[in-house]
Tab-separated table of C-alpha atoms in Angstrom:
chain	number	residue	atom	x	y	z
H	21	MET	CA	121.253	83.595	84.242
H	22	LYS	CA	119.560	85.747	81.656
H	23	GLN	CA	118.140	88.942	83.131
H	24	ASN	CA	115.587	91.374	81.767
H	25	ILE	CA	114.600	94.668	83.362
H	26	LYS	CA	111.132	95.770	82.324
H	27	LYS	CA	109.056	98.836	83.131
H	28	LEU	CA	105.647	97.990	84.570
H	29	ASP	CA	102.475	100.044	84.278
H	30	ILE	CA	100.282	99.011	87.186
H	31	PRO	CA	96.664	100.229	87.012
H	32	THR	CA	94.767	100.914	90.226
H	33	LYS	CA	91.021	100.816	90.900
H	34	ARG	CA	90.849	104.616	90.745
H	35	GLY	CA	92.549	104.498	87.326
H	36	THR	CA	95.908	105.996	88.300
H	37	VAL	CA	98.786	104.042	86.761
H	38	LEU	CA	101.764	103.334	89.028
H	39	ASP	CA	105.301	102.870	87.723
H	40	GLY	CA	107.098	99.692	88.697
H	41	VAL	CA	110.167	97.839	87.502
H	42	LEU	CA	110.435	94.075	87.064
H	43	PHE	CA	113.821	92.397	87.378
H	44	ALA	CA	112.953	89.189	85.544
H	45	ALA	CA	114.888	85.940	85.641
H	46	GLU	CA	114.619	83.560	82.687
H	47	LYS	CA	111.969	81.350	84.285
H	48	THR	CA	110.683	81.374	87.849
H	49	ASP	CA	107.628	80.879	90.020
H	50	THR	CA	108.806	83.232	92.792
H	51	VAL	CA	108.673	87.016	93.116
H	52	LEU	CA	109.486	89.553	95.812
H	53	ILE	CA	107.415	92.751	95.592
H	54	ALA	CA	108.973	95.691	97.447
H	55	ILE	CA	106.663	98.634	98.200
H	56	THR	CA	108.719	101.836	98.266
H	57	GLY	CA	108.679	104.452	101.005
H	58	ILE	CA	108.550	108.221	100.679
H	59	HIS	CA	111.205	109.324	98.162
H	60	GLY	CA	112.340	105.703	98.262
H	61	ASN	CA	113.389	105.565	94.624
H	62	PHE	CA	116.371	103.991	92.867
H	63	TYR	CA	118.405	107.161	93.345
H	64	SER	CA	117.995	107.446	97.107
H	65	ASN	CA	117.766	103.687	97.746
H	66	PRO	CA	120.221	101.991	95.346
H	67	PHE	CA	119.977	98.736	97.315
H	68	TYR	CA	117.016	97.840	95.082
H	69	TYR	CA	119.465	97.104	92.252
H	70	ASN	CA	121.418	94.719	94.485
H	71	ILE	CA	118.244	92.907	95.459
H	72	GLY	CA	117.067	92.588	91.858
H	73	ASP	CA	120.393	91.375	90.505
H	74	THR	CA	120.957	88.936	93.376
H	75	MET	CA	117.508	87.421	93.170
H	76	ASN	CA	117.736	87.059	89.413
H	77	ALA	CA	121.056	85.252	89.796
H	78	ALA	CA	119.251	82.819	92.107
H	79	GLY	CA	116.431	82.312	89.607
H	80	MET	CA	113.801	84.527	91.246
H	81	ASP	CA	112.053	87.736	90.188
H	82	PHE	CA	111.972	91.095	91.936
H	83	ILE	CA	109.502	93.970	91.548
H	84	TYR	CA	110.479	97.475	92.588
H	85	ALA	CA	106.993	98.743	93.387
H	86	GLN	CA	106.638	102.508	93.364
H	87	THR	CA	103.502	103.879	94.933
H	88	ASN	CA	102.411	107.522	95.123
H	89	ASP	CA	105.391	108.953	96.955
H	90	ALA	CA	108.579	107.407	95.583
H	91	PHE	CA	109.408	110.879	94.215
H	92	GLY	CA	108.233	114.374	95.007
H	93	GLN	CA	106.363	114.394	91.690
H	94	ILE	CA	105.701	111.598	89.198
H	95	GLU	CA	104.077	112.134	85.812
H	96	THR	CA	101.619	109.369	85.000
H	97	TYR	CA	98.119	108.982	83.582
H	98	ASN	CA	94.667	107.726	84.492
H	99	ILE	CA	93.239	104.879	82.433
H	100	LYS	CA	89.668	105.820	83.383
H	101	THR	CA	89.830	109.503	82.452
H	102	GLY	CA	92.550	109.284	79.813
H	103	GLN	CA	94.143	112.329	81.417
H	104	LYS	CA	97.707	112.962	82.523
H	105	GLU	CA	98.197	113.007	86.296
H	106	ILE	CA	100.975	114.267	88.541
H	107	ILE	CA	101.249	112.206	91.703
H	108	GLY	CA	103.934	112.098	94.367
H	109	SER	CA	104.725	112.944	97.974
H	110	TRP	CA	103.288	116.393	97.237
H	111	ASN	CA	99.679	115.140	97.092
H	112	GLU	CA	99.684	111.607	98.488
H	113	ASP	CA	96.505	110.266	100.035
H	114	PHE	CA	97.274	107.332	102.335
H	115	GLY	CA	93.723	106.143	101.754
H	116	TYR	CA	94.920	104.655	98.464
H	117	THR	CA	97.296	102.241	100.221
H	118	ASP	CA	95.112	99.166	99.781
H	119	GLU	CA	94.465	99.615	96.079
H	120	ASP	CA	98.097	100.483	95.322
H	121	ILE	CA	99.300	97.237	96.889
H	122	GLU	CA	96.425	95.310	95.318
H	123	GLY	CA	97.521	96.596	91.914
H	124	TYR	CA	100.918	94.941	92.274
H	125	LEU	CA	99.455	91.750	93.740
H	126	ASP	CA	96.945	91.550	90.889
H	127	PHE	CA	99.814	91.817	88.423
H	128	ALA	CA	101.838	89.131	90.199
H	129	LYS	CA	98.910	86.737	90.384
H	130	GLY	CA	98.059	87.360	86.738
H	131	ALA	CA	101.671	86.687	85.772
H	132	GLY	CA	101.374	83.217	87.288
H	133	TYR	CA	103.774	83.440	90.225
H	134	LYS	CA	103.290	80.636	92.720
H	135	HIS	CA	105.282	82.173	95.564
H	136	ILE	CA	104.579	85.883	96.192
H	137	ILE	CA	106.455	87.668	98.978
H	138	LEU	CA	105.226	91.146	99.877
H	139	ALA	CA	107.856	93.516	101.234
H	140	GLY	CA	107.996	97.198	102.041
H	141	HIS	CA	110.784	99.585	102.987
H	142	SER	CA	110.368	102.465	105.445
H	143	LEU	CA	106.879	103.941	104.954
H	144	GLY	CA	106.318	101.099	102.483
H	145	ALA	CA	106.672	98.672	105.408
H	146	ASN	CA	103.976	100.579	107.295
H	147	LYS	CA	101.783	100.252	104.211
H	148	VAL	CA	102.342	96.495	104.130
H	149	ILE	CA	101.384	96.271	107.817
H	150	TYR	CA	98.229	98.255	107.121
H	151	TYR	CA	97.325	96.116	104.099
H	152	LEU	CA	97.930	92.750	105.776
H	153	SER	CA	95.969	93.830	108.846
H	154	ARG	CA	92.915	94.383	106.644
H	155	HIS	CA	93.365	91.708	103.996
H	156	HIS	CA	94.361	88.174	104.923
H	157	ASP	CA	95.353	87.801	101.295
H	158	THR	CA	96.095	84.186	100.355
H	159	ARG	CA	98.083	85.374	97.346
H	160	VAL	CA	100.774	86.599	99.744
H	161	GLU	CA	102.937	83.755	101.003
H	162	ARG	CA	105.195	85.784	103.341
H	163	PHE	CA	105.996	89.374	104.258
H	164	VAL	CA	109.237	91.291	104.759
H	165	LEU	CA	109.271	94.556	106.713
H	166	LEU	CA	112.416	96.564	105.941
H	167	SER	CA	113.117	99.388	108.425
H	168	PRO	CA	109.512	100.391	109.210
H	169	ALA	CA	109.035	104.148	109.574
H	170	ASN	CA	108.667	105.540	113.071
H	171	ILE	CA	106.272	108.325	112.108
H	172	GLY	CA	106.196	109.747	115.606
H	173	TYR	CA	109.911	110.398	115.334
H	174	LEU	CA	109.624	111.838	111.832
H	175	THR	CA	106.903	114.320	112.793
H	176	SER	CA	108.346	115.261	116.189
H	177	ASP	CA	110.038	118.352	114.733
H	178	VAL	CA	106.809	119.820	113.353
H	179	THR	CA	106.303	122.969	115.422
H	180	GLU	CA	103.036	124.042	117.033
H	181	ARG	CA	102.935	127.013	114.665
H	182	GLU	CA	103.321	124.709	111.664
H	183	LYS	CA	100.536	122.494	113.005
H	184	ASP	CA	98.296	125.543	113.314
H	185	ILE	CA	99.040	126.551	109.717
H	186	ILE	CA	98.207	123.054	108.443
H	187	ARG	CA	95.002	122.857	110.441
H	188	GLU	CA	93.848	126.345	109.460
H	189	GLN	CA	94.586	125.764	105.775
H	190	VAL	CA	92.523	122.557	105.683
H	191	GLU	CA	89.672	123.998	107.753
H	192	ARG	CA	89.208	126.952	105.408
H	193	GLY	CA	88.936	124.610	102.417
H	194	ASP	CA	92.436	125.057	100.997
H	195	GLY	CA	93.609	121.507	101.548
H	196	ASN	CA	94.562	121.172	97.882
H	197	LYS	CA	96.898	124.168	98.008
H	198	MET	CA	100.614	123.887	98.727
H	199	LEU	CA	101.830	124.519	102.247
H	200	PRO	CA	103.935	127.681	102.681
H	201	PHE	CA	106.752	125.542	104.133
H	202	PRO	CA	108.181	122.055	103.505
H	203	LEU	CA	106.722	119.505	105.892
H	204	LEU	CA	109.404	117.864	108.054
H	205	GLY	CA	111.780	120.283	106.378
H	206	TRP	CA	111.896	118.345	103.091
H	207	ILE	CA	108.414	117.411	101.839
H	208	ASN	CA	106.798	120.078	99.670
H	209	CYS	CA	103.151	119.084	99.831
H	210	ILE	CA	99.559	120.236	99.896
H	211	GLY	CA	97.691	120.921	103.111
H	212	SER	CA	95.573	117.752	103.108
H	213	THR	CA	98.639	115.541	102.709
H	214	ALA	CA	100.365	117.347	105.574
H	215	TYR	CA	97.214	116.975	107.677
H	216	GLN	CA	97.322	113.215	107.226
H	217	TRP	CA	100.978	113.079	108.232
H	218	VAL	CA	100.495	115.119	111.392
H	219	PHE	CA	96.940	114.604	112.615
H	220	ASP	CA	95.284	111.610	110.998
H	221	ASN	CA	97.931	109.156	109.880
H	222	MET	CA	96.549	105.655	109.495
H	223	LEU	CA	100.098	104.455	108.764
H	224	ASP	CA	101.343	105.476	112.219
H	225	ASN	CA	101.289	101.813	113.201
H	226	VAL	CA	104.763	101.067	114.659
H	227	HIS	CA	106.367	102.624	117.702
H	228	VAL	CA	109.275	102.478	120.113
H	229	GLU	CA	106.911	102.492	123.076
H	230	LYS	CA	105.226	99.198	123.961
H	231	ASP	CA	101.899	100.737	124.976
H	232	ARG	CA	101.148	102.694	121.792
H	233	ASP	CA	98.630	101.737	119.106
H	234	PHE	CA	99.685	98.468	117.474
H	235	SER	CA	96.182	97.485	116.412
H	236	SER	CA	97.241	96.997	112.783
H	237	ALA	CA	100.179	94.724	113.623
H	238	GLU	CA	97.958	92.762	115.985
H	239	LYS	CA	95.672	91.768	113.113
H	240	ILE	CA	98.369	90.296	110.853
H	241	THR	CA	98.004	86.554	110.253
H	242	HIS	CA	100.879	86.081	107.800
H	243	THR	CA	104.399	85.081	108.784
H	244	GLY	CA	107.584	86.663	107.517
H	245	ALA	CA	110.675	88.619	108.471
H	246	LEU	CA	111.584	92.025	109.889
H	247	VAL	CA	114.855	93.745	108.971
H	248	ILE	CA	116.662	96.792	110.348
H	249	GLY	CA	120.122	98.356	110.399
H	250	THR	CA	121.659	98.730	113.848
H	251	TYR	CA	122.412	102.396	113.110
H	252	ASP	CA	118.843	103.265	112.051
H	253	ASN	CA	118.467	106.796	113.409
H	254	PHE	CA	114.645	106.906	113.462
H	255	THR	CA	114.373	104.719	116.572
H	256	TYR	CA	115.639	106.946	119.409
H	257	GLY	CA	118.855	104.948	119.564
H	258	ASP	CA	117.427	101.436	119.881
H	259	PRO	CA	116.831	99.884	116.446
H	260	ALA	CA	116.901	96.317	117.763
H	261	GLY	CA	114.401	97.103	120.502
H	262	PHE	CA	112.190	98.922	118.009
H	263	LEU	CA	112.079	95.894	115.696
H	264	ARG	CA	111.496	93.429	118.533
H	265	ASN	CA	108.685	95.589	119.888
H	266	ILE	CA	106.930	95.551	116.512
H	267	ASN	CA	107.282	91.787	116.206
H	268	GLU	CA	105.993	91.176	119.743
H	269	HIS	CA	102.688	92.732	118.678
H	270	ILE	CA	102.317	90.465	115.625
H	271	PRO	CA	100.400	87.244	116.413
H	272	THR	CA	102.907	85.174	114.399
H	273	ALA	CA	105.895	86.594	116.321
H	274	ARG	CA	107.426	83.224	117.211
H	275	GLU	CA	107.484	82.151	113.587
H	276	ASN	CA	108.920	85.405	112.226
H	277	LYS	CA	112.595	86.013	111.585
H	278	LEU	CA	114.411	89.123	112.801
H	279	ILE	CA	117.429	90.284	110.805
H	280	PHE	CA	119.821	92.937	112.152
H	281	LEU	CA	122.341	94.408	109.718
H	282	GLU	CA	125.310	95.663	111.718
H	283	ARG	CA	126.765	99.145	111.287
H	284	THR	CA	124.318	100.489	108.746
H	285	GLY	CA	121.300	102.759	108.844
H	286	HIS	CA	117.817	103.219	107.445
H	287	THR	CA	118.831	102.752	103.791
H	288	TYR	CA	121.538	100.103	104.359
H	289	GLN	CA	124.439	102.174	103.053
H	290	GLN	CA	127.607	100.108	102.555
H	291	LYS	CA	125.577	96.969	103.319
H	292	GLU	CA	123.414	96.861	100.204
H	293	GLN	CA	124.796	93.518	99.017
H	294	GLU	CA	124.616	91.973	102.467
H	295	LEU	CA	120.938	92.912	102.578
H	296	ALA	CA	120.359	91.405	99.139
H	297	ASP	CA	122.155	88.172	100.071
H	298	LYS	CA	120.173	87.768	103.277
H	299	LEU	CA	116.860	88.378	101.528
H	300	CYS	CA	117.728	85.949	98.760
H	301	SER	CA	118.720	83.227	101.230
H	302	LEU	CA	115.593	83.874	103.277
H	303	ILE	CA	113.258	83.590	100.286
H	304	GLU	CA	114.999	80.520	98.912
H	305	GLY	CA	114.458	78.883	102.303
H	306	TRP	CA	110.788	79.818	102.340
H	307	ARG	CA	110.304	78.514	98.830
H	308	THR	CA	111.948	75.208	99.701
H	309	GLU	CA	109.794	74.909	102.820
H	310	ALA	CA	106.605	75.627	100.859
H	311	GLU	CA	107.481	73.061	98.218
H	312	ARG	CA	108.285	70.446	100.862
H	313	LYS	CA	104.920	71.029	102.545
H	314	GLU	CA	103.176	70.749	99.203
H	315	CYS	CA	104.878	67.454	98.497
H	316	ASN	CA	103.788	66.186	101.915
H	317	GLY	CA	100.218	67.329	101.313
H	318	VAL	CA	100.338	70.057	103.995
H	319	GLN	CA	98.249	73.163	103.259
């Protein structure tokens, strides 16, 4: 199988160009788009290479879809202003989630793919949930949620003093200035980004607790799969229960597949190829099912 790896420049409605990578098979009608999480780049999440290579070997394409926060800082440009821009986890605005995902879907549709699977890892999974809850997008055939981010767990270590500093900085009009400390201990970001994380996070849409806000998940009409490692340490010790709880709030729960990767964590260390094999088998099955329905005249 001939493979090509191509850099993608994905324009958004606001003009910012996102960097993606296409793992292209020789000829295919199927693509998996994987929305990255915070700092979820090739260096910290090498499993993306396994997925791309494995899918290409099976005659399918894979898009590694960076959004605003795959790195701390990303140098790009704006096609509307013609100016250079620096985006990243340091100044992310979650309000751009819809148009970032739409940028990749627009590319995939324009490229002529017949079967488009929308995936997201970690915070990228939360973004996919948010997008699909608001857009019952017929271009998307299925979804895959890879280790959704439990934001309540991630922000639980933010101290009351740190919350006060964030709030005070935004209230006095300095939201575009850097915080005097790294948020969560590792995100160097501006005040307004930190404020979204801690106080007004529209991506805080999955939880361990059953009675929390699952309003986004409850609006999803697509079917798909949810994946997690049984050592995922963002789930208060119960990764399987966390994943099942999310799925129970999705209207298509009975049709969705749950995949548990044994003895690995949030980024699938030592199980990268197992993840890739399972995803490839899953998508091949979906594609076969879709083609069978088409042959039988089922919409």
